[in-house]
Amino acid sequence: MTDAEPIPGAPPPITGEGTFVQLLTPEGERLHHPEYDLELSDDDYRSLFRDLVLVRRIDAEATALQRQGELGLWASLLGQEAAQVGAGRALRPADMAFPTYREHGVAWCRGIDPLTLLGLFRGTTNGGWRPDEHRFALYTIVIGDQCPQAVGYAMGIQLDGAEEAVMVFFGDGASSQGDVNESFIWASVFNAPVVFFCQNNQWAISEPLERQTRIPLYQRANGFGFPGIRVDGNDVLATLAVTTAMMQRAREGGGPSLIEAYTYRMGAHTTSDDPTRYRLGSDVEAWKLRDPIERLRSFLYKQQLVDAAFFAALDEEAEALAVHLRDGVRALPDPSTGSMFDHAYAEPHAQVDADRADFEAYLAGFAEEAR
Amino acid sequence: MTDAEPIPGAPPPITGEGTFVQLLTPEGERLHHPEYDLELSDDDYRSLFRDLVLVRRIDAEATALQRQGELGLWASLLGQEAAQVGAGRALRPADMAFPTYREHGVAWCRGIDPLTLLGLFRGTTNGGWRPDEHRFALYTIVIGDQCPQAVGYAMGIQLDGAEEAVMVFFGDGASSQGDVNESFIWASVFNAPVVFFCQNNQWAISEPLERQTRIPLYQRANGFGFPGIRVDGNDVLATLAVTTAMMQRAREGGGPSLIEAYTYRMGAHTTSDDPTRYRLGSDVEAWKLRDPIERLRSFLYKQQLVDAAFFAALDEEAEALAVHLRDGVRALPDPSTGSMFDHAYAEPHAQVDADRADFEAYLAGFAEEAR
Amino acid sequence: MTDTVTLGGAINRGLRRSLEQDPKTVLLGEDIGKLGGVFRVTDGLLKDFGEHRVVDTPLAESSILGAAIGLSLRGYRPVVEVQFDGFVYVAFDQIVSQLAKMHARSGGALRMPVTLRLPYGGGIGAVEHHSESPEAYFAHTAGLRVVTPSNPVDGYWMIQQAIACDDPVVFLEPKRRYWDKADLDESGSAPAGLFEARVVRPGRDVTVVAYGPMVRTCLEAAAAAETDGVMLEVIDLRSLSPLDMDVVADSVERTGRCVVVHEATVFLGMGAELAARISQQCFYRLEAPVLRVGGFHTPYPPSKLEKHYLPDLDRVLDAVDRSLAHA
Amino acid sequence: MTDTVTLGGAINRGLRRSLEQDPKTVLLGEDIGKLGGVFRVTDGLLKDFGEHRVVDTPLAESSILGAAIGLSLRGYRPVVEVQFDGFVYVAFDQIVSQLAKMHARSGGALRMPVTLRLPYGGGIGAVEHHSESPEAYFAHTAGLRVVTPSNPVDGYWMIQQAIACDDPVVFLEPKRRYWDKADLDESGSAPAGLFEARVVRPGRDVTVVAYGPMVRTCLEAAAAAETDGVMLEVIDLRSLSPLDMDVVADSVERTGRCVVVHEATVFLGMGAELAARISQQCFYRLEAPVLRVGGFHTPYPPSKLEKHYLPDLDRVLDAVDRSLAHA
Ligand SMILES: Cc1ncc(C[n+]2csc(CCOP(=O)(O)OP(=O)(O)O)c2C)c(N)n1
Ligand SMILES: Cc1ncc(C[n+]2csc(CCOP(=O)(O)OP(=O)(O)O)c2C)c(N)n1
Ligand SMILES: [Mg+2]
Ligand SMILES: [Mg+2]
């Protein structure tokens, strides 16, 4: 990975090709890389493909459920499946991940039932899963807040002397937040076992990357004293290879690194967004040619690793998953009104107790009236 | 200026020599630099020397006044005179400077009566001078807060189409604050005419530089896409040369730059601090050999630019300044109690009016009792 | 000439007028340009005023406020949008330590005519951090002014008044009322000062004090109460700092009873200050303690629960009943 | 075995004991290591517990809090020092959006046993930002607990109780009382629960409610009042969230009068909540409105003026007189 130094005064064009690690071209051609490579079994390839397909299906289903009014909102990962599955599969069970609100693909790799994710977007919970069990923190909505937390967790790993590492996810927009940059400093100063995984999907809602940086984002690491690597984020193999290497480096005491996964947000920012106001359909079309799933499909075909039965089985699995989500989301119970008060604090708090008592008396008043 | 790239995993030692621009060695030898050089008249040299001496005298006097109880606190600039005078003299009248709480030398260059500075440390005011008249913002005590403000001001310069630039001062410790790093991003994205001037005096109160960074601070700029330059901050000529060049670049639309002035905080953090708890006297001794004033004195001697009369006149001037401060500080009037209410808001505010009325009634009650 | 406009549309028009009338007015925020803001409040302004005056910024709220301060020092009059209530805390230091204090620090030499536009409050079924009511944090901060319109007409005029004010103004926009409509006559002049409260419905029995999103709720409660013969006097505070206590105390002197309603958590919410003040100013006139209706002492719940968390017509009427129960 | 210790020294001993007793206790902050903190409250702890448990951090408060949250997720029990009140706003987002809400967000699955130590209040002749009283910001934030010792014995026990608490606790240290001394017996057990208020001086005429730095001021006022035959009952709240209203209401039921005293600006300060609550709970018993003594609605003034800004004995007694003036 070599890259020209930024030219003062003249921002270099921000492009992908030629600056990133790629192991699978958009046409499905398998490349090799001197530093980052992978030895994968046939099963590995198929299983990566399966993850990509299922994750996309989860996303499509959730988008549909939002349209049907079952979810208040959905933040689609369309186009970012490879970045997320590649990174997610580089995690070992004991490693910890800190997501934003879009890491459904990583959640999948952490064994979280996607139905659980829907609860948050339906409004039945602000969390949903047990971060300690899945080693996958709760979604973070305030941009960047998870980064210092990830470093703190990584410092805990150091205190424990454990051979584990943390991967923290954030976006191109998030790279502008103070907290994110502070976390680079902390990770560097404490040599914390943390991998910063930035999905540069080119957009922060309506703002293009140029509003966040004048130089490629992976070069941000140059200012903080650890390696920065750009990977083709639409290439699951490359992403898996680079994240695996950097996580291992972190576990072994090599310290932090920044990975920029160069990708594209194919859909709207969320279901509330209208991207036609700020970007060209032709850009989106161009990125379709780099689709993360199609290139692996081509590769599988060319290598004859799959047959019709494989796809039929996968279709069936995806369909079953969709049914699980459709049925499951409607069956998600609304939280009880009392649950508001249950978890404001871990220990009893007089004010909460008083509020709960008042509210119960108020509700009881209605019940009485009704009688 | 060449410099090795940071070696991942192995922090390079943080040293000064060999990495910084120097035009005057500690021994007073005049060097030349291919990129940054100065043509100075004899008067220029003498006048720089005069500034250094007077600024140090102001500082010494203020420290003494604090010991005598005339000031609540003083933040000494001892050792940083060259960094501040060099940078301060690179500013044109129309340029704007945003200081921390230690930029007494810059304030001097901006034509601010040092007595005004003492007001803040005596507690008669939280500000003191008119930033609009002196083009020198008020001291900022919350670490880093001035940096985004400086960028905002620089964006205003761009809106006005003016050929001006901003210099913003901060410390090595401040380089860890989110706001400071955000301001790098903004300056870069908007190509704002701002020069980031970081006085790396090796300490943030008791914390050595290693708690803030693993690589030399000027390299931080590499992560943001603008030039970073290290200058010998104890060399007034080098500092003046580099800041002059970078300010001119900014005025002409060349965008931001980061200058790390490599220097040393010779005194305590403030008069409240006890550096014996955390650093070695021998380190301080070593830095005495790099004194910013002595090297210019040697140079002036060697070049025969000065004579006994020059020093006598300067002594006298310093003494007069000291008298001005000593007498002046004691004569600084305490602010009136009513002044609290005068400037909470620019326009009338009912709550302030009510508080003022209550307070006046309360005071009147005493007056009545006393009658 | 009267038009029917939404609250969001009215603020948009007010912004436009300020941009037209004062070339020093500049807008800063995330997604306020081509997108026109996530609530479209800045729709069309980039097109008409250009990217130097309608600035899409990097994703960094602390610096948005910091830059606004810097622009003020340069003579500009910045209007800042923070996208949602829950993201303003990132900028809290610049707001509290710098924006609020700069004028005092300078002994009056510097002015900070910054308007911070902040959509706030719940009721739109949003995910976490998009339904907060942070007004008390700001109102407790000396040096800031805090105002909030409850309807389109106020939205139109108050945003212009806020921008014209030489002090920093936190301009809270009740996001769930963005789509409420009213007739607006742009040709007149502002119907009230920026810091004046208004009786929006007269009544003799109980004074109900509200602001922002809860004004409509309280007006609905008043209409319902009337069918039971209870006449509520509803006050729209409009300004939270300063408080217009004259209007409030005058009303309570007449009714002898008061209920304060807001979405924010009750503990140390605006209702605390109002209750403290009314209890003092109307001490001999109060026939019942001032009652407060507001959020519980819990983080804002998942949206499926917000209908229970947020004060509604029933909870307002329940408090009215409890007030009236005091003989 | 009883020792004479200062408040700062007592907190230091409490920290030491927590470090000894729970290996998961870690300290984070600026200058807490070799320097022992700017007030020496962590003096000697680095030496005895090592740099893994007493961590001098980069100069970035937001990340100090963020790291503490991350350490909590890993099972640690972080104790964080923010050097001065005026620097906590930089971390406000991590505190309000993350620390306060994480337990609720997780439906109770995650605990945030973080203690945030914060020297606060004025009276030490400091420069700007070193004399603030931000307690209302925190007490208004559901999910946080807020406590403050007024004396060395409480300092010793309360810091340990705060660290042991499974919720985030903002532990406010009244910096101008750091040097106040008292006898401490470390062998006993905590004299009171962390969230209990205490009558620190009984009296029949007026209840005076205070906390932190103002407790001593109010005790002095009570002593002065006694010479005039006026018997003040002084309550040390100790906990600001939750409030121990039983102790307060019980007292006001006896005295019928109440004055609340704090350094923070009165508008939406703790006194607002207390006045609102007392006015409601003791509605039929109050003989005078609850009066509030506190900071003016101005930024904290330059230190030469702080003696006027800060409540003192005279201003407390003035309020007592005004309360008693109500027949
Ligand atoms: C502090 C903060 N400011 C603003 C927002 C509103 N917001 C939500 S997502 C988003 C853009 C994020 O862009 P990026 O980091 O690139 O992530 P992406 O959505 O592209 O995955 C913004 C501005 C927020 N959630 N938090
Ligand atoms: C946000 C914030 N945190 C902490 C402090 C307390 N403090 C004052 S100066 C200082 C160290 C600053 O170090 P540096 O930036 O290197 O500047 P120097 O004092 O060395 O000039 C600290 C921690 C502060 N003023 N502001
Ligand atoms: Mg993005
Ligand atoms: Mg320093």
JSON list of C-alpha atoms in Angstrom, two decimals, chain B residues 73-74 185 243 258 282 306 364:
[
{"chain": "B", "resi": 73, "resn": "LEU", "atom": "CA", "xyz": [-2.61, 33.37, 39.85]},
{"chain": "B", "resi": 74, "resn": "TRP", "atom": "CA", "xyz": [-0.09, 33.78, 37.09]},
{"chain": "B", "resi": 185, "resn": "ILE", "atom": "CA", "xyz": [-10.99, 19.34, 9.73]},
{"chain": "B", "resi": 243, "resn": "THR", "atom": "CA", "xyz": [4.97, 31.98, 10.88]},
{"chain": "B", "resi": 258, "resn": "LEU", "atom": "CA", "xyz": [0.12, 23.62, 11.56]},
{"chain": "B", "resi": 282, "resn": "SER", "atom": "CA", "xyz": [18.08, 18.35, 35.49]},
{"chain": "B", "resi": 306, "resn": "VAL", "atom": "CA", "xyz": [24.71, 46.27, 20.38]},
{"chain": "B", "resi": 364, "resn": "ALA", "atom": "CA", "xyz": [-29.86, 49.40, 50.92]}
]
